[in-house]
Coordinates of C-alpha atoms in Angstrom, one line a residue:
M70 CA -96.1 146.3 168.8
N71 CA -96.9 142.7 168.1
N72 CA -100.3 141.3 168.5
N73 CA -101.3 137.6 168.7
Q74 CA -105.1 138.3 168.9
I75 CA -106.9 140.3 166.3
T76 CA -110.6 141.4 166.1
I77 CA -112.5 141.5 162.7
G78 CA -115.8 143.2 163.3
D79 CA -116.9 141.7 166.6
T80 CA -115.1 138.4 166.2
V81 CA -111.9 137.7 168.0
I82 CA -109.2 135.6 166.1
G83 CA -106.2 134.1 167.7
N84 CA -105.0 132.6 171.0
T85 CA -107.7 130.3 172.2
A86 CA -110.6 131.8 170.2
K87 CA -112.8 129.5 168.2
P88 CA -111.8 128.8 164.5
Y89 CA -112.6 131.5 162.2
V90 CA -113.4 130.0 158.8
I91 CA -113.4 131.9 155.4
A92 CA -115.5 130.3 152.8
E93 CA -113.6 131.0 149.5
A94 CA -116.1 131.5 146.7
G95 CA -113.3 132.7 144.5
S96 CA -114.3 132.5 140.9
N97 CA -116.8 129.8 141.3
F98 CA -119.8 132.0 140.8
C99 CA -119.9 131.1 137.0
Q100 CA -120.3 134.7 135.9
S101 CA -123.7 134.8 137.6
L102 CA -124.9 137.2 140.4
D103 CA -127.5 134.7 141.4
I104 CA -125.0 131.9 141.7
A105 CA -122.7 134.2 143.7
K106 CA -125.5 135.0 146.1
K107 CA -126.3 131.2 146.5
L108 CA -122.6 130.7 147.4
V109 CA -123.0 133.3 150.2
D110 CA -126.1 131.4 151.3
V111 CA -124.1 128.2 151.4
A112 CA -121.3 129.8 153.4
A113 CA -123.9 131.0 155.9
K114 CA -125.6 127.7 156.2
A115 CA -122.2 126.0 156.7
N116 CA -121.6 128.3 159.8
A117 CA -118.5 129.9 158.2
N118 CA -117.5 133.4 159.6
A119 CA -116.8 135.0 156.3
V120 CA -117.3 134.6 152.5
K121 CA -114.6 135.7 150.1
F122 CA -114.4 136.5 146.4
Q123 CA -111.6 137.7 144.3
L124 CA -111.6 141.2 142.7
F125 CA -109.3 141.9 139.8
Q126 CA -109.0 143.3 136.3
A127 CA -107.5 140.9 133.8
D128 CA -106.5 143.9 131.7
V129 CA -104.3 145.1 134.5
L130 CA -102.9 141.8 135.4
Y131 CA -102.1 141.0 131.8
P132 CA -101.8 144.4 130.0
E133 CA -100.8 142.7 126.8
K134 CA -104.4 141.3 126.7
T135 CA -103.4 138.1 125.1
G136 CA -102.4 134.5 126.1
E137 CA -104.1 131.7 127.9
L138 CA -103.9 133.1 131.4
Y139 CA -105.4 136.4 130.2
N140 CA -108.2 134.6 128.6
I141 CA -108.8 132.5 131.8
F142 CA -108.7 135.5 134.1
K143 CA -110.9 137.6 131.8
S144 CA -113.5 134.8 131.9
I145 CA -113.6 134.7 135.6
E146 CA -113.7 138.4 136.6
L147 CA -116.1 139.5 139.3
N148 CA -118.2 142.4 138.2
P149 CA -117.2 145.2 140.5
D150 CA -120.8 146.5 140.5
W151 CA -121.7 143.3 142.3
V152 CA -119.5 144.1 145.3
P153 CA -121.9 146.1 147.3
V154 CA -124.8 143.8 146.4
L155 CA -122.8 140.7 147.7
K156 CA -121.5 142.6 150.8
E157 CA -125.1 143.5 151.7
H158 CA -126.3 140.0 151.1
A159 CA -123.5 138.6 153.2
T160 CA -123.9 141.0 156.0
A161 CA -127.7 140.3 156.2
Q162 CA -126.8 136.6 157.0
G163 CA -124.2 137.4 159.7
L164 CA -121.2 136.8 157.4
H165 CA -118.2 139.1 157.0
F166 CA -117.7 139.9 153.3
M167 CA -114.2 139.8 151.9
A168 CA -112.4 139.9 148.5
S169 CA -108.7 139.7 147.5
A170 CA -107.9 142.7 145.6
F171 CA -105.2 142.4 143.0
D172 CA -104.9 146.2 142.0
Y173 CA -105.4 149.7 143.3
V174 CA -108.8 150.2 141.7
S175 CA -110.2 147.0 143.2
L176 CA -108.8 147.9 146.5
D177 CA -110.6 151.2 146.4
R178 CA -113.7 149.5 145.5
L179 CA -113.5 147.3 148.6
E180 CA -112.7 150.3 150.8
D181 CA -115.8 152.1 149.3
V182 CA -118.1 149.4 150.6
G183 CA -116.3 149.3 153.9
V184 CA -114.9 145.8 154.2
L185 CA -113.7 144.9 157.7
A186 CA -110.4 143.3 156.6
H187 CA -108.4 142.8 153.6
K188 CA -107.0 139.4 152.4
V189 CA -103.8 139.5 150.2
A190 CA -103.5 136.8 147.8
S191 CA -100.2 134.8 147.6
S192 CA -99.4 136.3 144.2
E193 CA -99.5 139.8 145.7
T194 CA -97.6 139.3 148.9
T195 CA -94.3 140.2 147.3
N196 CA -95.8 143.3 145.7
L197 CA -94.6 145.5 148.5
Q198 CA -95.8 148.7 147.0
F199 CA -99.3 147.3 146.9
M200 CA -98.9 145.8 150.4
H201 CA -97.9 149.2 151.7
R202 CA -101.1 150.8 150.3
I203 CA -103.2 148.0 151.9
A204 CA -101.5 148.4 155.2
Q205 CA -102.3 152.1 155.1
T206 CA -106.0 151.2 155.5
M207 CA -105.0 150.1 159.1
K208 CA -107.5 147.3 158.8
P209 CA -106.7 143.7 159.6
I210 CA -104.6 142.2 156.9
I211 CA -104.7 138.4 156.2
I212 CA -101.6 137.7 154.3
S213 CA -101.4 134.5 152.3
T214 CA -97.8 133.0 152.0
G215 CA -98.0 130.6 149.1
M216 CA -95.3 131.0 146.6
C217 CA -93.2 132.7 149.4
D218 CA -89.9 132.0 151.1
M219 CA -89.5 133.3 154.7
V220 CA -87.7 136.3 153.5
D221 CA -90.8 137.3 151.5
V222 CA -93.0 136.9 154.5
E223 CA -90.6 139.0 156.6
E224 CA -90.6 141.7 154.1
A225 CA -94.4 141.8 153.8
V226 CA -94.8 141.9 157.6
G227 CA -92.2 144.6 157.8
V228 CA -94.0 146.8 155.4
C229 CA -97.2 146.5 157.4
R230 CA -95.6 147.2 160.6
S231 CA -93.6 150.1 159.1
V232 CA -96.8 152.1 158.8
G233 CA -98.0 151.1 162.3
N234 CA -100.4 148.4 161.2
N235 CA -100.0 145.5 163.5
N236 CA -103.3 143.9 162.7
I237 CA -101.6 141.1 160.8
L238 CA -102.7 137.6 160.3
L239 CA -100.4 135.2 158.5
M240 CA -101.9 132.5 156.5
H241 CA -99.8 129.5 155.7
C242 CA -100.5 128.3 152.2
G243 CA -99.2 126.0 149.4
A244 CA -100.0 127.4 146.0
L245 CA -100.8 124.2 144.4
Y246 CA -104.4 123.0 143.4
P247 CA -104.9 120.5 145.0
L248 CA -102.0 120.3 147.5
L249 CA -100.9 116.9 148.5
P250 CA -100.8 116.2 152.2
D251 CA -97.0 115.7 152.2
Q252 CA -96.6 119.2 150.6
A253 CA -98.6 120.9 153.4
N254 CA -95.6 121.5 155.7
L255 CA -97.9 122.5 158.6
R256 CA -95.0 123.0 161.0
V257 CA -94.5 126.3 159.3
L258 CA -97.3 127.5 161.5
E259 CA -95.2 127.1 164.5
S260 CA -92.4 129.0 162.8
F261 CA -94.7 131.9 161.9
S262 CA -96.1 132.0 165.5
T263 CA -92.7 132.2 167.1
R264 CA -91.2 134.5 164.6
F265 CA -93.9 137.0 164.1
N266 CA -96.1 136.7 167.2
C267 CA -99.4 137.1 165.4
P268 CA -102.4 134.9 164.7
V269 CA -101.6 132.1 162.2
G270 CA -104.0 130.3 159.9
F271 CA -104.1 127.8 157.0
S272 CA -105.3 128.4 153.5
D273 CA -106.3 124.8 152.8
H274 CA -105.8 123.6 149.2
T275 CA -105.7 119.9 150.2
L276 CA -108.5 117.6 149.6
G277 CA -110.6 116.6 152.7
Q278 CA -110.1 117.6 156.3
T279 CA -107.0 115.9 157.7
A280 CA -104.6 118.8 157.0
A281 CA -106.8 121.4 158.5
I282 CA -107.6 119.4 161.6
T283 CA -103.9 118.7 162.0
S284 CA -103.2 122.4 161.8
I285 CA -105.4 123.1 164.8
G286 CA -103.0 121.3 167.0
L287 CA -100.1 123.4 165.5
G288 CA -101.7 126.7 166.4
A289 CA -103.9 127.5 163.3
T290 CA -106.8 129.7 164.4
F291 CA -108.3 130.8 161.1
F292 CA -108.9 129.0 157.8
E293 CA -109.7 129.4 154.2
K294 CA -111.3 126.7 152.0
H295 CA -112.5 126.9 148.4
F296 CA -116.1 125.7 147.8
T297 CA -118.5 125.5 144.9
L298 CA -122.1 124.6 144.3
D299 CA -121.1 121.8 141.9
R300 CA -117.6 120.4 141.5
S301 CA -118.3 119.4 138.0
S302 CA -118.9 122.9 136.8
D303 CA -116.6 124.5 134.2
G304 CA -113.9 126.7 135.5
P305 CA -110.4 126.6 137.0
D306 CA -111.3 126.4 140.7
H307 CA -114.3 124.0 140.9
F308 CA -112.6 120.6 140.6
Y309 CA -110.8 120.8 144.0
A310 CA -113.4 122.8 145.8
M311 CA -115.7 121.5 148.4
E312 CA -119.5 121.1 147.7
P313 CA -122.0 122.6 150.2
N314 CA -122.5 119.6 152.5
E315 CA -118.7 119.0 152.5
L316 CA -118.1 122.6 153.5
A317 CA -120.6 122.3 156.4
E318 CA -118.9 119.1 157.6
Y319 CA -115.5 120.9 157.3
V320 CA -116.5 123.8 159.5
F321 CA -118.0 121.4 162.1
A322 CA -114.8 119.3 162.1
L323 CA -112.6 122.4 162.7
H324 CA -114.7 123.4 165.7
E325 CA -114.8 119.9 167.1
A326 CA -111.0 119.7 166.7
H327 CA -110.6 123.1 168.5
S328 CA -112.8 121.9 171.3
A329 CA -110.6 118.8 171.7
L330 CA -107.6 120.9 172.6
G331 CA -109.3 121.8 175.8
S332 CA -107.1 122.8 178.8
S333 CA -103.3 122.4 179.3
I334 CA -104.0 121.7 183.0
K335 CA -103.8 117.9 183.7
E336 CA -106.4 117.0 186.2
M337 CA -109.3 114.6 186.6
L338 CA -112.5 115.4 184.9
P339 CA -115.5 115.8 187.2
E340 CA -117.1 112.6 185.7
E341 CA -113.7 110.8 186.2
R342 CA -113.7 111.7 189.8
K343 CA -117.1 110.0 190.2
I344 CA -115.9 106.7 188.8
G345 CA -112.1 106.9 189.5
R346 CA -110.7 104.0 191.5
R347 CA -109.0 106.5 193.9
E348 CA -109.4 106.7 197.7
G349 CA -110.7 110.0 199.0
L350 CA -111.2 111.6 202.4
Y351 CA -114.7 111.6 203.7
I352 CA -116.4 112.6 207.0
K353 CA -117.1 109.5 209.0
K354 CA -118.3 111.2 212.2
A355 CA -120.4 114.3 211.9
I356 CA -118.5 117.5 212.8
K357 CA -119.6 121.0 213.7
A358 CA -118.2 124.3 212.4
G359 CA -115.2 125.4 214.6
E360 CA -114.3 121.9 215.8
I361 CA -110.8 120.5 215.3
L362 CA -110.5 117.7 212.7
T363 CA -109.1 114.4 214.0
A364 CA -108.5 111.0 212.6
D365 CA -111.7 109.8 214.2
H366 CA -113.7 112.1 212.0
L367 CA -112.2 110.7 208.7
D368 CA -112.9 107.7 206.5
Q369 CA -111.1 106.7 203.3
K370 CA -113.2 105.3 200.5
R371 CA -113.8 105.5 196.7
P372 CA -114.3 107.6 194.7
A373 CA -112.2 110.6 195.5
L374 CA -114.7 113.4 195.1
G375 CA -112.7 115.8 197.2
L376 CA -109.3 115.4 198.8
R377 CA -107.3 112.3 198.0
S378 CA -106.4 110.0 200.9
R379 CA -102.7 110.9 200.7
Y380 CA -103.6 114.2 202.4
H381 CA -104.9 112.4 205.5
D382 CA -102.2 113.4 207.9
S383 CA -102.0 117.0 206.4
V384 CA -105.6 117.9 207.4
L385 CA -105.4 116.6 210.9
G386 CA -105.6 119.5 213.4
A387 CA -107.4 121.9 210.9
T388 CA -110.5 123.8 212.0
V389 CA -113.7 122.9 210.2
V390 CA -115.5 126.0 208.7
S391 CA -118.9 124.6 208.5
D392 CA -121.1 121.7 209.7
M393 CA -120.5 118.5 207.9
D394 CA -122.5 115.3 208.1
S395 CA -121.2 111.8 207.8
G396 CA -120.4 110.8 204.1
F397 CA -119.4 114.4 203.2
P398 CA -116.4 114.4 200.9
L399 CA -113.7 116.7 202.3
T400 CA -112.1 119.6 200.4
W401 CA -109.5 122.3 201.2
N402 CA -112.3 124.9 201.3
D403 CA -113.9 123.1 204.2
L404 CA -110.8 123.6 206.3
H405 CA -109.0 126.5 208.1
F406 CA -105.3 126.1 209.2
K407 CA -104.0 128.0 212.1
G408 CA -101.6 130.7 211.1
Y409 CA -103.1 131.2 207.6
E410 CA -105.7 133.8 206.7
K411 CA -108.8 132.3 204.9
F412 CA -109.6 134.3 201.8

């Protein structure tokens, strides 16, 4: 069974739901629990829905324990003992706590503290054995798709559905930091939505807001954005991350863009009706309930607050259902036509 609307905690994601924003703290806590808590505070103040860290063991990712990448990852590890502390701090502020697990021990740690959903980092999307284990938790799974071809995405989704976990959220992503706008390929969102019939989102590694706002119009309903307390801090993920005020503006812009989508029904706005240069039908001569409407009862003038003047001949002969005074704008609800039941 497919599912294009998923619930994390008590928050609905997908379809026409408001944007769900994950503030990605990542490794930007500078090996300080105090800074990690401050990042949670920033995410809450920015009105994000969730705050996310990354939980891995450098010794597992790079068992040879040598090389530049090992040294980098070792220097930015999140202390697993901080996980329950950070989750409690996030929950107290109304945030969902998340972390991308990169190994089985880290996954178990997140399960121990009762995370509401799991986020799969792009690097692990093709690790199907690990994906299978995450899917078995039966919790919502946010799958990042950077460094993936479509076949990789199909396999990851297939593994989740093979164990009956249909709580899948696909996150379009480009695994470059920063990602240039012409590398964003946001139309992939439409491909994901059509092909997998699940909520789609955007893990935004571009600078600024343009790509994310554009993605709203292509169906993105959830977002992830790196942030930091100070972009000049030392570390691999600070330089392209948003600072606190920028994150708040980013979340606001996403919600504003979503609200601009509005309705797919083309009709005049109530305010437009009041000022529109369109003739409408009005009661010219007072009429009582039960009387038959004739041309003598009608006037045509602007604005068209009720029926447009083009319906003049169509309403003649109808029975009026309530008393109406002169100047009353006529609507279909004011009329009963012989031969039709009024509901």
